[in-house]
XYZ file of C-alpha atoms in Angstrom:
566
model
C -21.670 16.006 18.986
C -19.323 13.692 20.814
C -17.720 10.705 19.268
C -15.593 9.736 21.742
C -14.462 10.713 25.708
C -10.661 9.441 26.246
C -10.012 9.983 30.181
C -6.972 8.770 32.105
C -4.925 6.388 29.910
C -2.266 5.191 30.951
C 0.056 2.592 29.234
C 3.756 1.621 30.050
C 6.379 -1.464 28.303
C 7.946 -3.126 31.344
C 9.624 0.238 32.821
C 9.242 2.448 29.844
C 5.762 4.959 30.958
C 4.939 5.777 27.494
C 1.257 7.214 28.165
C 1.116 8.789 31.790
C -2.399 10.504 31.523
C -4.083 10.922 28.464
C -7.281 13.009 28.253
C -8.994 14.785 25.153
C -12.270 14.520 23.199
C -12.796 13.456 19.629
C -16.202 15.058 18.578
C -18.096 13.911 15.455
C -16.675 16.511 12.884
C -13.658 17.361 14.291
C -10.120 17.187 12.514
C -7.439 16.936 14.942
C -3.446 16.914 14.492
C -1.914 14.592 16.665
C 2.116 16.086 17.271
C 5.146 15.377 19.291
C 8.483 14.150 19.461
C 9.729 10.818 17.603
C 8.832 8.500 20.625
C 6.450 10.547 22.374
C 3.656 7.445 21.841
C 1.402 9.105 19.240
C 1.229 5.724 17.285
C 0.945 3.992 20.252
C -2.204 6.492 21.191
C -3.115 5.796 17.972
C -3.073 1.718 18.368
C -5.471 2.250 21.429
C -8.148 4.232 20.224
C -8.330 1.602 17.047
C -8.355 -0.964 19.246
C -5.559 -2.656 17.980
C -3.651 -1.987 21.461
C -4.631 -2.327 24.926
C -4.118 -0.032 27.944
C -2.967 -0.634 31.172
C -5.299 1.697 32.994
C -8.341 4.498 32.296
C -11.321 4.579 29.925
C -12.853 5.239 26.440
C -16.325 5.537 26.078
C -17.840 6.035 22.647
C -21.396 7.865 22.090
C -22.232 4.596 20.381
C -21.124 0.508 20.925
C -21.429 0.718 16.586
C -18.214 3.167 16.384
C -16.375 1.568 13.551
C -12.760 3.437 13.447
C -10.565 3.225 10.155
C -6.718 3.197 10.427
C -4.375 3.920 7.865
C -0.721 2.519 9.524
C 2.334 3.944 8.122
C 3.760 2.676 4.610
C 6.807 1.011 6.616
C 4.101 -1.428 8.615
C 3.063 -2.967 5.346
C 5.154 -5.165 3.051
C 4.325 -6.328 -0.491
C 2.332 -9.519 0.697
C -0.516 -6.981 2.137
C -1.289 -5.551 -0.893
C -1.048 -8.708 -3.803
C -3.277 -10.117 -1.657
C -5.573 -7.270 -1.238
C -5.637 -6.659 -5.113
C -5.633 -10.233 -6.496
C -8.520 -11.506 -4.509
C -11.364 -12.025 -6.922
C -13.938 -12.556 -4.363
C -13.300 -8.749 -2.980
C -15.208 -5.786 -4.235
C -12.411 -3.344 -4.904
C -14.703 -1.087 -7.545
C -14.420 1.656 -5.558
C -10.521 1.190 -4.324
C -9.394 0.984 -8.103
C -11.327 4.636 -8.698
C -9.930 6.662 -5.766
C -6.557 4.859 -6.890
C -6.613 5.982 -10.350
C -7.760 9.697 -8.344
C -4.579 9.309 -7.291
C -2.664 8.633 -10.704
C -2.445 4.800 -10.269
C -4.383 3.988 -13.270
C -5.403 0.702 -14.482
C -4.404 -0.966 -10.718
C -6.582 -3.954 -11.250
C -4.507 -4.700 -14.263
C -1.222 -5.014 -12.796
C 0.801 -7.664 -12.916
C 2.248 -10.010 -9.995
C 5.523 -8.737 -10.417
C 4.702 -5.180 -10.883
C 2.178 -5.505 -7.505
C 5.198 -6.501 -5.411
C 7.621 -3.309 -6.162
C 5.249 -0.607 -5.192
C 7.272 2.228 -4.191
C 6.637 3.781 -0.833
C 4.451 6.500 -2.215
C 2.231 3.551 -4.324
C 1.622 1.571 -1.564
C 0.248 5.357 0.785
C -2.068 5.640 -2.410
C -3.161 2.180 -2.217
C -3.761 2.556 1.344
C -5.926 6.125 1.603
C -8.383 4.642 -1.568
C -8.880 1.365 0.950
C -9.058 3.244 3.953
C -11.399 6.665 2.241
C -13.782 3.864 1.419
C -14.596 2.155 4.346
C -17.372 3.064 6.250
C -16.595 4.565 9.228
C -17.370 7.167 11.800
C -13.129 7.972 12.767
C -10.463 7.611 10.737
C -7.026 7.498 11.895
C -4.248 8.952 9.655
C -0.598 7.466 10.589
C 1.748 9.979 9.004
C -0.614 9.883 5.718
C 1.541 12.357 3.472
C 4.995 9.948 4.134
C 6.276 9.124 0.236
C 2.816 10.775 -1.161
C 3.589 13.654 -4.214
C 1.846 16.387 -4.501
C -1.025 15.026 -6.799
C -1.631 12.820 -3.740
C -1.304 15.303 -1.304
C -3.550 17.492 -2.887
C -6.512 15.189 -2.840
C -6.118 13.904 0.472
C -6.610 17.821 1.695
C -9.560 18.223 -0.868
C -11.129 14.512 0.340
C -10.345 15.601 4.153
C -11.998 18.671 4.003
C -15.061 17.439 2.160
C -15.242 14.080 4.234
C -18.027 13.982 7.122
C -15.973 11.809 9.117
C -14.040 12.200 12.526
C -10.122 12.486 11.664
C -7.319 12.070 14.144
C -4.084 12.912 11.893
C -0.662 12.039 12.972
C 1.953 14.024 10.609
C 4.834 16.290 10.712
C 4.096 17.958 7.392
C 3.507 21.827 8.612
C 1.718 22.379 4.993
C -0.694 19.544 5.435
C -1.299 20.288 9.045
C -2.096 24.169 8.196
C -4.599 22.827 5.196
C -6.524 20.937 6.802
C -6.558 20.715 10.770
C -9.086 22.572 13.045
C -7.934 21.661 16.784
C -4.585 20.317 17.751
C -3.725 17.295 20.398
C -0.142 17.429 21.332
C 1.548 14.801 23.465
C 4.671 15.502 25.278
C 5.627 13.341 28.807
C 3.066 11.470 28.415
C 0.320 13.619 28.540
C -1.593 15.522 25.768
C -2.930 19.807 25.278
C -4.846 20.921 22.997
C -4.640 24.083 20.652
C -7.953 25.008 18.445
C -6.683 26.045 15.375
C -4.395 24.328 12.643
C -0.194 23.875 13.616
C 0.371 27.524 13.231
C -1.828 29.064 15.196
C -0.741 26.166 18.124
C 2.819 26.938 17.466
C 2.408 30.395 17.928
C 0.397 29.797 21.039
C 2.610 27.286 21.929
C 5.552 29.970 21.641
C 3.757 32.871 23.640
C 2.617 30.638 26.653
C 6.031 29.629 26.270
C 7.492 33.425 26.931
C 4.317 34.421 29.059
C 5.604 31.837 31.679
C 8.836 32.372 31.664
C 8.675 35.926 32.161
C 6.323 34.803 35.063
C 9.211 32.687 36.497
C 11.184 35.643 36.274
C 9.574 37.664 38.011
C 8.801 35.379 40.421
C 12.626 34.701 41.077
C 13.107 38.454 41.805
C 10.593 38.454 44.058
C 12.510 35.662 45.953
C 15.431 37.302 45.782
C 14.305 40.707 47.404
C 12.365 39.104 50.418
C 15.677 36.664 50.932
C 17.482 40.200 50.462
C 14.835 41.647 53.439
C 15.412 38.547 55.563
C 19.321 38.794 55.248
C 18.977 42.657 56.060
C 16.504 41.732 59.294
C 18.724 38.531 60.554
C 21.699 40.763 60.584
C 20.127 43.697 62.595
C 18.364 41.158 64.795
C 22.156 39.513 65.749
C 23.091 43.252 66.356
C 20.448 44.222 68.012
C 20.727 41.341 70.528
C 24.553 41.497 70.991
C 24.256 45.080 71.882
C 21.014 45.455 74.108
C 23.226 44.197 76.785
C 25.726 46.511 76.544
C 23.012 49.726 76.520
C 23.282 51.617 79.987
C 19.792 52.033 81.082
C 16.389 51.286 79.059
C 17.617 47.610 78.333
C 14.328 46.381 78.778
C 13.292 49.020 75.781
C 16.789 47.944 73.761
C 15.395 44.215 74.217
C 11.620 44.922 72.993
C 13.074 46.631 70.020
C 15.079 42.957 68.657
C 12.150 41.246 69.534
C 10.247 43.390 67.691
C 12.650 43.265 64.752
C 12.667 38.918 65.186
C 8.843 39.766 64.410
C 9.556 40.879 61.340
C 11.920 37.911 60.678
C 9.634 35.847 60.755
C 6.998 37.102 59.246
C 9.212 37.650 56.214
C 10.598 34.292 56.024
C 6.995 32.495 56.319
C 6.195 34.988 53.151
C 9.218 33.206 51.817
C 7.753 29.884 52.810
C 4.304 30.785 50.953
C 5.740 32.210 48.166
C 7.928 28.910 47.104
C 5.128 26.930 47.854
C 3.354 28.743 45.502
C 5.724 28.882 42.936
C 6.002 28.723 39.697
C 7.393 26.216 37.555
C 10.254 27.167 34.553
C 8.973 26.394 31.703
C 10.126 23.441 29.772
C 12.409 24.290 26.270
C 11.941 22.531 23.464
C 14.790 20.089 23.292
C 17.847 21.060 20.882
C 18.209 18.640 18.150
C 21.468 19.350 15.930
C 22.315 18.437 12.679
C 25.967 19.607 11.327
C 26.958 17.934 7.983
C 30.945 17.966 7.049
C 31.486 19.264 3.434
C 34.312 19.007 1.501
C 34.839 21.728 -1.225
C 36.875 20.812 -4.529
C 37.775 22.560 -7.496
C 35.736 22.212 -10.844
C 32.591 23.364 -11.570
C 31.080 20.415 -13.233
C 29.774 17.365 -10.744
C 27.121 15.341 -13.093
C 25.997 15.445 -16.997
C 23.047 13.354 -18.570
C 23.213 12.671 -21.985
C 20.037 10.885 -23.747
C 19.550 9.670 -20.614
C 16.845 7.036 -20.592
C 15.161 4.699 -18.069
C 11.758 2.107 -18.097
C 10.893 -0.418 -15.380
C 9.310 -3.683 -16.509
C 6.373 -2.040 -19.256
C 6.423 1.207 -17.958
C 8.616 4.329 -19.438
C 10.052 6.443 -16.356
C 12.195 8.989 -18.617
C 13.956 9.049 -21.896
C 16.159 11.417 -24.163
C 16.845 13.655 -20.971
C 19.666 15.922 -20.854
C 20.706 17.910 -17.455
C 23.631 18.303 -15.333
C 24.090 19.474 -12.154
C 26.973 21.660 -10.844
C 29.171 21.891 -7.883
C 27.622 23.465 -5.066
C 23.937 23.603 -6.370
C 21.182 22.601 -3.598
C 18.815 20.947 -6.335
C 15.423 19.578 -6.214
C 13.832 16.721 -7.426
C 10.476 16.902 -8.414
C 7.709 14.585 -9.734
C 4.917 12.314 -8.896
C 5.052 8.754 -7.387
C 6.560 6.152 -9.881
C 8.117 8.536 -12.059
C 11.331 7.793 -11.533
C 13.351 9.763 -9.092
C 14.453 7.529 -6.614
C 15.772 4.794 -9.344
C 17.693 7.692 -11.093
C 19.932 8.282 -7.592
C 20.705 4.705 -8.064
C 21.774 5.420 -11.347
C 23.990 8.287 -9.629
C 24.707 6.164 -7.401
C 25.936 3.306 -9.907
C 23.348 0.730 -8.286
C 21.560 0.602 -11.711
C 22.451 0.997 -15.540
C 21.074 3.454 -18.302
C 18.925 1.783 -20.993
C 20.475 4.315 -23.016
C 22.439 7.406 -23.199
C 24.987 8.568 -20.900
C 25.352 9.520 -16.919
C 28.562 11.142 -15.841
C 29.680 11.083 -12.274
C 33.173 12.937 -11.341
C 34.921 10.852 -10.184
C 35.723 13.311 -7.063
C 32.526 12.985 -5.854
C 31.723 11.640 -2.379
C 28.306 10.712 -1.761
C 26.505 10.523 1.501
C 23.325 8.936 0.802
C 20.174 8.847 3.335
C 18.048 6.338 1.682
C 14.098 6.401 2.254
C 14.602 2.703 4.175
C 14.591 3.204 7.406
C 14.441 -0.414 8.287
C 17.847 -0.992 6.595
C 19.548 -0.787 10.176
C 20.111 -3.956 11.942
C 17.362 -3.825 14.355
C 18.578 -7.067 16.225
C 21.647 -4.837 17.467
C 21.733 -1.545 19.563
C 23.791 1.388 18.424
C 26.020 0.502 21.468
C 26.843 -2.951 20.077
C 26.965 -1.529 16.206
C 30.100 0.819 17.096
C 32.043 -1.099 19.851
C 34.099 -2.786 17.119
C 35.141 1.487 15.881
C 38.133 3.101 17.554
C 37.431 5.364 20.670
C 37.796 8.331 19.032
C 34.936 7.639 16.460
C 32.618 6.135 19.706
C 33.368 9.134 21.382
C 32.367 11.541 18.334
C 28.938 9.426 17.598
C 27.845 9.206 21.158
C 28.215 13.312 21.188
C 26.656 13.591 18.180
C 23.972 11.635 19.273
C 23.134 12.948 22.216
C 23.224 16.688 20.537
C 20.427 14.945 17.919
C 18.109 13.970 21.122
C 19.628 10.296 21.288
C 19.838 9.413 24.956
C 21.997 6.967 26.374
C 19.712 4.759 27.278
C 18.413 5.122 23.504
C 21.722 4.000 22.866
C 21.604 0.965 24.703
C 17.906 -0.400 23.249
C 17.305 -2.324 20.104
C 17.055 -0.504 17.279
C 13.501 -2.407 16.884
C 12.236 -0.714 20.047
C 12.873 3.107 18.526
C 10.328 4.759 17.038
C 10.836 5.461 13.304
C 11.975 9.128 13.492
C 14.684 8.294 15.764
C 15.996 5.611 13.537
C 16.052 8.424 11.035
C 17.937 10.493 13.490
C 20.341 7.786 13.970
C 20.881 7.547 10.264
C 21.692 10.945 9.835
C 24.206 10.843 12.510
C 26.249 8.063 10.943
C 25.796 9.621 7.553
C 27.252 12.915 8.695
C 30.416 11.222 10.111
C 31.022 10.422 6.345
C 33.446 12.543 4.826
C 31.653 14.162 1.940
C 30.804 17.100 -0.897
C 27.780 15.700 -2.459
C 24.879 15.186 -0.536
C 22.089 12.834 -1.621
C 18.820 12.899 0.608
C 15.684 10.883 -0.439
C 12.548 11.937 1.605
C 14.664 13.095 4.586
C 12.231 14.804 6.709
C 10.134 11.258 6.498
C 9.267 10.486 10.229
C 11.324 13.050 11.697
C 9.463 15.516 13.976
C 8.289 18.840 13.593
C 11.258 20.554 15.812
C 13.473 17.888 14.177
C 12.339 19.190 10.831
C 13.154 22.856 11.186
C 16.819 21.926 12.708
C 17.583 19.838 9.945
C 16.539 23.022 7.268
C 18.724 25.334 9.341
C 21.870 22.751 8.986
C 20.872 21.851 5.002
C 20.780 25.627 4.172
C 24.106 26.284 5.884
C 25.488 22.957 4.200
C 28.314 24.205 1.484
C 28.140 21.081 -0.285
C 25.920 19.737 -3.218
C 22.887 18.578 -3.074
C 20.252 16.389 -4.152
C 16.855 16.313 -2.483
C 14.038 14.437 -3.152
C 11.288 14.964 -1.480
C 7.656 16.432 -1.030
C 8.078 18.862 1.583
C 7.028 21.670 0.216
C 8.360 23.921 3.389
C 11.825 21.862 3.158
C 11.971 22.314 -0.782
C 11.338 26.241 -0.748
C 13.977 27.233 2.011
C 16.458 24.822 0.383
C 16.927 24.508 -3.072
C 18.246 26.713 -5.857
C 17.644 24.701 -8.973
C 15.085 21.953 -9.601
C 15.370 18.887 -12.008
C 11.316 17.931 -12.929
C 9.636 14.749 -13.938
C 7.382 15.763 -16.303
C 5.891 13.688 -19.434
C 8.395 10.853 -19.539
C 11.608 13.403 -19.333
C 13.969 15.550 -17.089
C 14.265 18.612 -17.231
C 16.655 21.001 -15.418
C 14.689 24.423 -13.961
C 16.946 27.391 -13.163
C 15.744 28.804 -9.716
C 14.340 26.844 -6.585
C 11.102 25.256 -5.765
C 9.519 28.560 -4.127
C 10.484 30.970 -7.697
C 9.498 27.880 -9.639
C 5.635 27.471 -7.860
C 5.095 31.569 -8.306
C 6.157 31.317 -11.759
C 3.648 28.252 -12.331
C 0.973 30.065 -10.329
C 1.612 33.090 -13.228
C 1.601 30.822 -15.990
C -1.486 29.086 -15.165
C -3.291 32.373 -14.203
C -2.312 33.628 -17.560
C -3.442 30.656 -19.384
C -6.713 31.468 -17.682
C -7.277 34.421 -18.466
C -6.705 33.410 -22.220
C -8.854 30.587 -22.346
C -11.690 32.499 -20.225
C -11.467 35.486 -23.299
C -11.247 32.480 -26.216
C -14.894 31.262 -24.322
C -16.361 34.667 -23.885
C -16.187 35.296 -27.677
C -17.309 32.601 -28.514
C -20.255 32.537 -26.004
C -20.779 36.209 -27.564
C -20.997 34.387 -31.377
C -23.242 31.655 -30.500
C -25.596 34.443 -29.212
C -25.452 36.213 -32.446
C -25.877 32.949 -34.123
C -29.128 32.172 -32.004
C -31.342 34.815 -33.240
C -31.170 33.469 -36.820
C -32.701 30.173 -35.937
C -36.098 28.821 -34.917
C -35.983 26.736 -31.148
C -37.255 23.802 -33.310
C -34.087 23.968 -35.620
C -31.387 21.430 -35.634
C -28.792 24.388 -35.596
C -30.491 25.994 -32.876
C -30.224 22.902 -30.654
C -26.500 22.363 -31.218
C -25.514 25.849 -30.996
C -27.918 25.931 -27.462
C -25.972 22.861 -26.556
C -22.434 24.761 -27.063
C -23.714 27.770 -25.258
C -24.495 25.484 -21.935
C -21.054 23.645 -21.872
C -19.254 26.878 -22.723
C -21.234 28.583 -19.406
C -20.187 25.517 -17.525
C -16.425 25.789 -18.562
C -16.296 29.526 -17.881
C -17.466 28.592 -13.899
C -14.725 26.170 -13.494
C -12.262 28.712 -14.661
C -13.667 30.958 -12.456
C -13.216 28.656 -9.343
């Protein structure tokens, strides 16, 4: 059934055409993925079928005038204010917000304190967000890059709640996983105009990919076709301007010498209006995806050892993040850091860092270490300024070398010349990166890097990160990112760190064993036990005490031994 017709939108700022054309449907249980490039106006999309934006020209016409969308914005739209407010107002029922939060592992919200309510980390506030948003009741919900800061518990529930929700969803992300989960058509805008793709971000990019060839090898073909009837035309033209210098030298049978050119002009012409039709006709070369470069510096010193933990411990106003935690980290190592929201990961690279102090034990930091940090905060750039006026104080040579690097990271010059303010969050991000590669550097420190960056984005920054000689720290919750990348992991796990010696993809198979293992155990432990209490039952009468408690034990036993077999 149809939810919503979108036909013709159109929407421009002053002389930027961000939305040229805009048509798709949204039906009542459909799950679309909204994609494209940082910039490509999916947000802004997004802000006109809420209704939060206006549109300079077309139409939207909903099955019903009831429609009532809900719209989840990204974590950076929100500050602190949104949410004390939202959780200390007594005279709002927030029952069901506090439950899907404590889904999420925020337990005990409504207790929080003041204080602790205004340093939710970016992943906190996401939570907070999807258990306000889940619980509305609406017919379309709009996801703005929901998986941004959210760990894997998180993640893991919003698929589960997505695919068990009755709603309409229109999801903008750039998290391939989360697409692939949980996505059934995708919408992809590029130039202002949207295609769709049935099927999850795959099966689009692979459809994407063999249009992609299909057409070329059309153009191809279409060029050699060109080529042989200019080729035939040549080949005519000359024989004509023979034909007609020497008719009038031919003794006798001129007139027959003469009929023959014209005859051959014909031809000419006849080819060349082929010619004509054929370019008319054309067809177009298809468009490549635009090259986005990444190319970090490293700078290789001797010495194995980098970092060592000793008894490390950590807490933030009542709560415990780690303590007695011993690791270290060598030279060279590509190392992940894994754990959920609020455990701790981002406050221990300040500790690297030196931006905040041990409660106890010891962090060591070689001294030869030179950290390049990308931050989570993309906001930290003075959006007042343009890139232009942020470097016209450097030398030439480093203006020179940034506005290259820029432009080979799909920053325009006229990107160049905006406010920061006006650029869309991934190419802030891009813009970070470029500065923090002009760093001279061995240690690498990236915290959620693939945050807001596109999908094409995303896959050139993996390529440059895996050739990347350096160390490296990565925190993060891209699982694709994480199982290319990293060699070693350091896990948040019940209040402590602890090092694990292979990467994120060996680590996940090894779990998967374990917990199949463990399975298997605990589904033998039940079936001898079921296999006693049915011994047991034969000795008793139904109207026995015994027999009730052991018929009890029988039915939660069954019960446990179909979850485990889930």
């Amino acid at each position: 059934m149809l939810l919503m017709r979108i036909r013709n939108i159109k929407k421009d700022y002053g002389l930027n055409e961000v939305l040229k054309d805009v048509n798709f449907d949204i039906k009542k249980d459909s799950i679309l993925g909204l994609v494209g490039l940082n910039g490509a106006g999916k947000t802004t999309l997004a802000k006109i079928i809420s209704g939060i934006e206006t549109y300079d020209s077309g139409s939207i016409e909903c099955y019903s005038q009831k429609i009532k969308v809900g719209y989840l914005k990204q974590s950076t739209e929100f500050n602190d204010n949104n949410f004390s407010q939202m959780l200390l107002d007594k005279n709002k029922d927030l029952g069901q917000v506090f439950e899907t939060s404590s889904l999420l592992g925020l337990k005990k919200l409504n207790q929080w304190s003041y204080e602790r309510i205004n340093n939710l980390s970016g992943g906190e506030k996401t939570k907070i967000s999807l258990a306000e948003v889940f619980n509305e009741n609406s017919d379309l919900l709009i996801l703005d890059e929901p998986t941004n800061h959210l760990d894997y518990m998180g993640i893991d529930w919003l698929i589960e709640e997505i695919k068990k929700c009755s709603k309409a969803l229109l999801i903008i992300s750039h998290d391939r996983f989360f697409l692939d989960q949980v996505t059934d058509e995708i919408v992809e805008l590029e130039d202002g105009v949207v295609r769709t793709y049935h099927g999850n971000y795959s099966q689009y990019r692979k459809t994407k990919e063999d249009n992609y060839l299909n057409q070329l090898h059309q153009y191809k073909e279409h060029k050699k076709r060109e080529r042989h009837i200019d080729e035939e035309i040549n080949r005519l033209k000359k024989w004509s301007h023979i034909g007609h210098r020497d008719s009038t030298k031919k003794e006798g049978f001129k007139e027959y010498w003469r009929m023959k050119v014209k005859k051959k002009d014909i031809q000419i012409k006849s080819a060349i209006k082929r010619l004509e039709k054929l370019k008319e006709e054309g067809i177009e070369k298809p468009k490549e995806e635009s090259k986005v470069l990444f190319e970090f510096v490293s700078e290789s010193k001797a010495g194995k050892g980098l970092l060592t933990a000793k008894n490390l411990s950590k807490s933030f106003f009542d709560k415990t993040l780690f303590k007695d935690s011993d690791f270290y980290i060598k030279r060279g190592e590509k190392v992940g850091l894994i754990g959920i929201n609020g455990c701790g990961k981002t406050t221990l690279i300040k500790m690297i860092l030196r931006q905040v102090q041990a409660d106890k034990g010891e962090l060591w930091v070689s001294d030869s270490a030179k950290i390049a940090y990308l931050s989570q905060d993309v906001l930290d750039l003075d959006d007042s300024k343009s890139v232009e006026e942020i470097i016209k104080h450097k030398d030439k040579t480093y203006q020179t070398k940034i506005r290259t690097m820029l432009a080979s990271s799909g920053i325009t010059s006229k990107m160049i010349r905006q406010k920061i303010s006006s650029l869309s969050l991934g190419e802030r991000t891009r813009i970070k990166l470029v500065f923090l590669i002009l760093q001279e550097n061995n240690v690498l420190i990236l915290d959620e890097p693939t945050n807001h960056l596109d999908l094409h984005s995303r896959e050139r920054l993996e390529e440059t990160l895996d050739a990347y000689t350096g160390t490296m720290l990565i925190a993060s919750h891209d699982r694709y990112l994480l199982e290319k990348i990293t060699d070693k992991l350091l896990i948040f796990e019940d209040e402590k760190i602890i090092r694990i010696e292979c990467g994120y993809k060996a680590y996940k198979d090894r779990e998967k064993k374990v917990t199949k293992d463990q399975k298997a155990y605990e589904l033998m432990i039940i079936q001898n036990r079921i296999t006693y209490i049915l011994g047991e039952l034969s000795k008793y009468k139904e109207t026995d005490q015994m027999y009730f408690q052991l018929d009890q034990e029988f039915k939660d036993l069954i019960n446990k031994k179909k979850e485990l077999l889930k």
